[in-house]
Coordinates of C-alpha atoms in Angstrom, one line a residue:
M677 CA -0.2 -0.1 -0.2
N678 CA 2.9 2.5 0.9
R679 CA 4.4 1.8 -2.8
R680 CA 1.1 2.5 -4.0
H681 CA 0.5 5.2 -2.4
C682 CA 3.5 6.8 -3.2
A683 CA 3.6 6.0 -6.8
T684 CA 0.5 7.7 -7.2
A685 CA 1.8 10.5 -5.7
A686 CA 5.0 10.5 -7.9
I687 CA 2.7 10.5 -11.0
T688 CA 0.4 13.4 -9.5
L689 CA 3.5 15.1 -9.1
V690 CA 5.0 14.2 -13.0
C691 CA 1.6 14.8 -14.1
A692 CA 1.4 18.3 -12.8
L693 CA 4.9 19.2 -13.6
A694 CA 4.6 18.6 -17.1
L695 CA 1.3 20.7 -17.0
L696 CA 4.0 23.5 -16.4
T697 CA 7.1 22.7 -17.9
S698 CA 6.1 21.2 -21.3
T699 CA 6.6 22.9 -24.5
G700 CA 5.1 20.4 -26.7
Q701 CA 1.1 20.1 -25.7
A702 CA -1.3 22.5 -26.7
M703 CA -2.1 25.2 -24.3
A704 CA -3.4 28.4 -24.2
A705 CA 0.5 30.4 -23.8
P706 CA 3.4 28.4 -25.2
A707 CA 5.1 27.4 -21.5
P708 CA 8.8 29.1 -21.4
D709 CA 11.5 27.5 -18.0
P710 CA 10.0 26.4 -15.5
S711 CA 12.3 28.5 -13.1
P712 CA 12.9 31.3 -14.9
S713 CA 15.5 34.1 -13.9
P714 CA 14.3 37.4 -12.3
S715 CA 15.4 39.0 -15.9
A716 CA 13.5 36.0 -17.1
S717 CA 9.9 37.1 -15.6
S718 CA 6.9 38.4 -17.5
P719 CA 7.1 42.0 -17.7
A720 CA 4.4 43.7 -16.5
G721 CA 1.4 44.0 -18.4
S722 CA 1.6 41.2 -20.5
T723 CA 0.1 38.5 -21.3
P724 CA 0.6 35.8 -17.8
R725 CA 2.3 31.9 -18.8
Y726 CA -0.6 30.1 -18.1
S727 CA -4.3 30.9 -17.9
N728 CA -6.7 30.6 -15.0
A729 CA -8.2 26.8 -15.7
E730 CA -4.3 26.0 -16.2
L731 CA -3.8 27.2 -12.5
D732 CA -7.2 25.7 -11.5
K733 CA -5.5 22.2 -12.3
V734 CA -2.3 22.8 -10.5
R735 CA -4.1 24.2 -7.5
E736 CA -6.0 20.6 -7.7
Q737 CA -2.8 19.0 -8.1
I738 CA -0.9 20.6 -5.4
E739 CA -4.2 20.4 -2.6
T740 CA -4.3 16.6 -3.4
L741 CA -0.4 16.3 -2.1
Y742 CA -1.7 17.7 0.7
R743 CA -4.7 16.5 1.5
K744 CA -2.4 13.3 0.9
A745 CA 0.3 14.2 3.5
G746 CA -2.4 15.0 6.2
A747 CA -3.5 11.5 5.9
A748 CA -0.4 10.6 6.2
T749 CA 0.1 13.2 9.3
D750 CA -2.4 11.4 11.4
A751 CA -1.1 7.3 10.5
Y752 CA 2.0 9.5 12.2
N753 CA 0.4 10.7 14.9
L754 CA -1.6 8.0 16.1
A755 CA 1.4 6.0 15.7
E756 CA 3.0 8.5 18.2
E757 CA 0.2 8.1 20.3
Q758 CA 0.4 4.2 20.6
T759 CA 3.9 4.6 21.4
K760 CA 3.5 6.9 24.1
K761 CA 0.3 4.8 25.2
Q762 CA 2.4 1.9 25.5
S763 CA 5.6 3.4 26.6
G764 CA 3.4 4.2 30.1
E765 CA 2.1 0.6 29.8
I766 CA 5.4 -1.0 30.2
V767 CA 6.3 1.1 32.7
K768 CA 3.0 -0.1 34.7
L769 CA 4.5 -3.7 33.9
A770 CA 8.3 -3.0 35.2
K771 CA 6.6 -2.7 38.2
A772 CA 4.1 -5.1 38.6
I773 CA 7.1 -7.3 38.2
V774 CA 9.3 -5.2 39.9
D775 CA 6.9 -5.8 43.1
G776 CA 6.1 -9.3 42.5
Q777 CA 9.4 -9.9 42.5
A778 CA 9.4 -8.4 46.5
R779 CA 6.0 -9.8 47.1
I780 CA 7.5 -13.6 46.3
A781 CA 10.3 -12.6 48.2
A782 CA 8.1 -11.4 51.1
L783 CA 5.8 -14.8 51.3
K784 CA 9.2 -17.1 50.7
D785 CA 10.5 -15.5 54.4
R786 CA 6.9 -15.9 56.0
A787 CA 7.1 -19.6 55.3
G788 CA 10.3 -20.5 55.9
A789 CA 9.8 -18.6 59.0
Q790 CA 6.9 -20.8 59.6
A791 CA 9.5 -23.8 59.2
R792 CA 11.8 -23.1 61.1
E793 CA 9.0 -22.9 63.7
Q794 CA 7.5 -25.9 63.7
Y795 CA 11.4 -27.3 63.3
R796 CA 11.9 -26.1 66.8
N797 CA 8.9 -27.4 68.1
G798 CA 9.7 -31.2 67.1
G799 CA 8.1 -30.5 63.4
L800 CA 4.6 -29.7 65.0
P801 CA 3.2 -26.0 65.4
P802 CA 2.1 -24.6 68.6
G803 CA -1.8 -25.2 68.1
A804 CA -0.4 -29.0 68.1
Q805 CA 1.3 -29.3 71.2
L806 CA -1.7 -27.7 72.6
A807 CA -4.0 -30.1 70.8
L808 CA -2.2 -33.2 72.3
S809 CA -3.1 -31.5 75.9
N810 CA -4.9 -33.4 78.8
D811 CA -6.9 -30.1 79.2
P812 CA -10.1 -30.2 77.5
K813 CA -10.1 -26.4 76.8
L814 CA -6.9 -26.2 76.0
F815 CA -7.4 -29.0 73.5
L816 CA -10.3 -27.3 71.6
D817 CA -8.2 -24.2 71.7
G818 CA -5.4 -26.4 70.2
L819 CA -7.5 -27.7 67.3
N820 CA -8.6 -24.3 66.0
K821 CA -5.1 -22.9 66.2
V822 CA -3.9 -26.0 64.4
R823 CA -6.9 -25.5 61.9
Q824 CA -5.9 -21.6 61.4
S825 CA -2.4 -23.0 60.8
Q826 CA -3.6 -25.2 58.1
Q827 CA -5.7 -22.7 56.4
A828 CA -3.0 -19.9 56.7
S829 CA 0.0 -22.3 55.0
K830 CA -2.5 -23.1 52.1
S831 CA -3.4 -19.7 51.3
L832 CA 0.2 -18.9 51.6
L833 CA 1.1 -21.6 49.4
A834 CA -1.6 -20.3 46.8
D835 CA -0.8 -16.8 47.0
L836 CA 2.6 -17.6 46.1
N837 CA 1.1 -19.6 43.2
Q838 CA -1.0 -16.7 42.0
T839 CA 1.8 -14.3 42.5
Q840 CA 4.3 -16.4 40.3
Q841 CA 1.5 -16.7 38.0
D842 CA 0.7 -13.2 37.6
L843 CA 4.5 -12.1 37.2
E844 CA 5.2 -15.0 34.5
T845 CA 2.1 -13.4 32.6
Y846 CA 2.7 -9.8 33.5
T847 CA 6.5 -11.0 31.7
Q848 CA 4.7 -12.1 28.3
D849 CA 2.5 -9.5 28.2
A850 CA 5.5 -6.7 28.5
S851 CA 7.1 -8.8 26.1
A852 CA 4.4 -8.5 23.5
N853 CA 4.0 -4.8 24.5
W854 CA 7.7 -4.2 23.3
E855 CA 6.9 -6.1 19.9
K856 CA 3.8 -3.7 19.1
L857 CA 5.9 -0.7 20.5
E858 CA 9.0 -1.5 17.7
A859 CA 6.5 -1.9 15.0
N860 CA 5.0 1.5 16.0
R861 CA 8.2 2.8 15.5
V862 CA 8.6 1.4 12.0
K863 CA 5.3 2.4 11.2
Q864 CA 6.0 6.1 12.2
A865 CA 9.0 6.4 9.9
K866 CA 7.1 5.3 7.5
A867 CA 4.5 8.0 8.0
K868 CA 7.2 10.7 8.1
K869 CA 9.3 10.1 5.1
K870 CA 6.0 9.8 3.4
I871 CA 5.0 13.0 5.0
N872 CA 7.8 14.4 4.0
A873 CA 7.6 13.6 0.3
Q874 CA 3.8 14.7 0.2
I875 CA 4.9 18.2 1.2
K876 CA 8.5 18.3 -0.9
A877 CA 6.9 17.3 -3.6
A878 CA 3.7 20.0 -3.2
E879 CA 6.3 22.7 -1.9
K880 CA 8.3 21.9 -5.1
L881 CA 5.1 21.5 -7.5
E882 CA 4.1 25.6 -6.2
S883 CA 7.5 27.1 -6.5
Q884 CA 7.8 26.7 -9.9
L885 CA 5.4 29.5 -10.3
E886 CA 6.0 33.1 -10.1
K887 CA 5.1 35.3 -7.1
K888 CA 2.0 36.6 -9.3
E889 CA 1.1 33.7 -10.5
R890 CA 1.5 32.2 -7.0
D891 CA -1.0 35.4 -5.9
R892 CA -3.3 34.2 -8.4
L893 CA -3.3 30.6 -7.7
L894 CA -4.0 32.0 -3.6
Q895 CA -7.4 33.9 -4.8
L896 CA -8.0 30.6 -7.2
E897 CA -8.3 28.6 -3.8
R898 CA -10.2 31.2 -2.3
D899 CA -12.8 31.2 -4.7
A900 CA -13.0 27.6 -4.8
A901 CA -14.1 27.6 -1.3
D902 CA -16.1 29.8 -1.1
K903 CA -17.9 28.6 -4.4
A904 CA -18.2 25.0 -2.7
Q905 CA -19.5 27.1 0.9
T906 CA -22.2 29.6 -0.8
A907 CA -23.5 25.6 -2.2
W908 CA -23.3 24.9 1.2
L909 CA -25.5 27.6 2.6
S910 CA -27.9 27.1 -0.5
S911 CA -28.6 23.6 0.0
G912 CA -30.3 24.2 3.6
A913 CA -27.9 22.3 5.0
V914 CA -27.7 25.0 8.2
K915 CA -31.2 26.4 7.5
D916 CA -31.8 24.8 11.1
V917 CA -28.9 24.8 12.9
S918 CA -29.2 27.1 16.4
G919 CA -27.6 25.4 19.0
E920 CA -25.5 27.4 21.6
A921 CA -22.4 25.9 22.7
S922 CA -22.0 23.9 26.1
E923 CA -19.9 25.1 29.1
A924 CA -16.7 22.6 27.5
G925 CA -17.4 24.3 24.0
A926 CA -17.7 27.5 24.2
A927 CA -13.8 27.1 26.1
A928 CA -12.7 25.0 23.7
V929 CA -13.7 27.5 20.8
A930 CA -12.1 30.5 23.1
F931 CA -8.6 28.6 22.9
A932 CA -8.7 27.6 18.7
T933 CA -10.0 30.9 18.2
A934 CA -7.5 32.6 20.2
Q935 CA -4.3 30.7 17.7
I936 CA -6.0 32.0 14.7
G937 CA -2.7 33.1 12.8
K938 CA -0.5 30.5 14.1
P939 CA 1.1 29.0 11.6
Y940 CA 0.8 24.8 10.2
V941 CA 3.5 22.7 11.2
W942 CA 2.4 19.4 10.8
G943 CA 2.7 16.8 14.1
A944 CA 2.7 19.9 16.0
E945 CA 0.3 20.5 19.3
G946 CA 1.1 23.9 20.1
P947 CA 1.6 26.4 21.9
G948 CA 3.7 28.1 18.7
S949 CA 1.5 25.7 15.7
Y950 CA -0.4 23.5 15.3
D951 CA -1.6 21.0 12.9
C952 CA -5.5 20.5 12.3
S953 CA -6.0 18.0 14.6
G954 CA -3.6 19.1 17.1
L955 CA -5.5 22.1 17.4
T956 CA -9.0 20.7 17.9
S957 CA -7.6 18.3 20.7
Q958 CA -5.5 20.9 22.4
A959 CA -8.5 23.6 22.6
W960 CA -10.6 20.6 23.7
L961 CA -7.8 19.8 25.9
A962 CA -7.7 23.1 27.0
A963 CA -11.3 23.5 28.4
K964 CA -10.6 19.5 29.9
R965 CA -11.7 17.5 27.7
P966 CA -9.2 15.2 26.4
I967 CA -10.6 13.8 22.9
P968 CA -8.0 11.7 20.5
R969 CA -5.2 13.7 18.5
T970 CA -5.8 12.4 15.5
S971 CA -9.0 13.6 13.2
Q972 CA -9.6 9.7 12.4
E973 CA -9.4 8.5 15.8
Q974 CA -12.1 11.9 16.5
W975 CA -14.2 10.4 13.7
R976 CA -14.1 6.8 14.8
L977 CA -13.9 7.4 18.6
L978 CA -16.3 10.4 19.3
P979 CA -20.5 10.9 19.4
R980 CA -21.9 11.6 15.8
I981 CA -24.5 14.4 15.5
D982 CA -26.2 14.8 12.8
I983 CA -25.1 18.7 10.8
Q984 CA -29.0 20.5 11.8
D985 CA -28.1 19.6 15.6
M986 CA -24.3 21.0 15.7
R987 CA -23.5 23.8 17.7
P988 CA -19.9 26.0 18.6
G989 CA -17.4 23.5 19.4
D990 CA -18.8 20.6 17.6
L991 CA -16.0 18.8 14.9
I992 CA -16.4 19.1 11.3
I993 CA -13.9 15.8 9.6
Y994 CA -13.3 16.4 6.3
H995 CA -13.0 14.0 2.8
A996 CA -13.8 10.3 3.0
D997 CA -10.7 9.2 4.8
A998 CA -11.7 11.8 7.5
S999 CA -7.8 13.4 7.3
H1000 CA -9.0 16.9 8.2
V1001 CA -11.5 18.9 11.1
G1002 CA -12.1 22.0 12.1
M1003 CA -14.1 23.1 14.6
Y1004 CA -17.4 24.9 13.8
V1005 CA -17.8 28.2 15.8
G1006 CA -21.1 28.9 14.4
D1007 CA -22.8 31.3 11.5
G1008 CA -21.7 28.4 9.1
A1009 CA -17.6 29.2 10.2
I1010 CA -15.2 26.7 11.2
V1011 CA -11.8 27.5 12.7
H1012 CA -8.9 25.0 11.7
A1013 CA -5.3 24.5 10.7
P1014 CA -5.5 24.4 6.8
R1015 CA -2.1 22.7 5.6
P1016 CA 1.2 23.2 5.6
G1017 CA 2.4 27.0 4.7
R1018 CA -0.6 28.2 6.1
N1019 CA -1.9 29.6 9.3
V1020 CA -4.9 29.3 12.0
T1021 CA -7.8 30.8 10.5
L1022 CA -11.8 31.2 10.2
A1023 CA -13.2 29.3 7.4
G1024 CA -16.6 28.3 5.5
A1025 CA -18.3 24.7 7.1
G1026 CA -19.1 23.8 3.8
S1027 CA -15.4 25.1 2.0
M1028 CA -14.5 21.6 2.1
K1029 CA -16.4 18.1 1.8
I1030 CA -17.7 17.1 4.8
L1031 CA -17.5 13.3 6.4
G1032 CA -19.7 14.5 9.4
V1033 CA -19.6 16.2 12.7
V1034 CA -18.5 14.8 16.1
R1035 CA -19.6 16.2 19.4
P1036 CA -16.4 15.8 22.0
D1037 CA -19.1 16.6 25.2
K1038 CA -22.4 14.5 24.1

């Protein structure tokens, strides 16, 4: 699967670069050197190298690359979260092993003490000696003490055996968790490599454009988002949405909106930068409601609600692979960390393809 994804990304990049650099295909205007020097740049007032339609294709290619990077980021974040949990579990298991060994040592000391006591009394515990007494009262008391001693010995032996079995189980669990930990480390490394490749490909593609073309590309991004948002609002999707934020939801919104202007950095959880799920998870942590770290886990584990029932603080999950998330803030808007090269910002909730809505404090 990883090879297939990498091959797809490579083909995407080649196709996009071909769009920018090809001179053998019919285009609205001849394509110059893809990396022109400043002196070779188009002079002011000249015909643009690329039409809006051509730049829009470039925009789509870049967005696809960043979306794939977002999915890879989620894989990385999930593996990292699992590794942290497993590390904590291994620490607990190690402590249980140490405690178990100490308990076994203590039980052995007790068993040894009982054996030594019986040896000093000719192999009979004090209760047995009293049982041989001619005094009826001492005899009955002695019988009870013999029974108690026998039960204590059996209980001690059973406790010792159970502790040894528990210790063996803990050791096996620790070994299994170490294997999972190593597997997750490999998974992290692969995901990180894939993220870097996707982001590098998108950055390289965008770097082929001149400044004016990059400005036009940014405007095309905004236009596409506005068009999607207008269509979403016109559909009546939020016509009856009027829910008010809960106390925790209001706190989460306040935290998230306070991060506006900070850059997107994959894997970041603040305070200076965020990725999309880093922003939402930290916002809800600030509201004292810890939630899963990644958008895919947020979609999988948090309660889902209908769009008509959403309220500020709810999380809107985007794309079929749940690779992006934003926080609904009301009035048809979200706050989110879009992608590398962009900052945390407000956007239309319908500016991307919505998968569904989840509520952290339901």
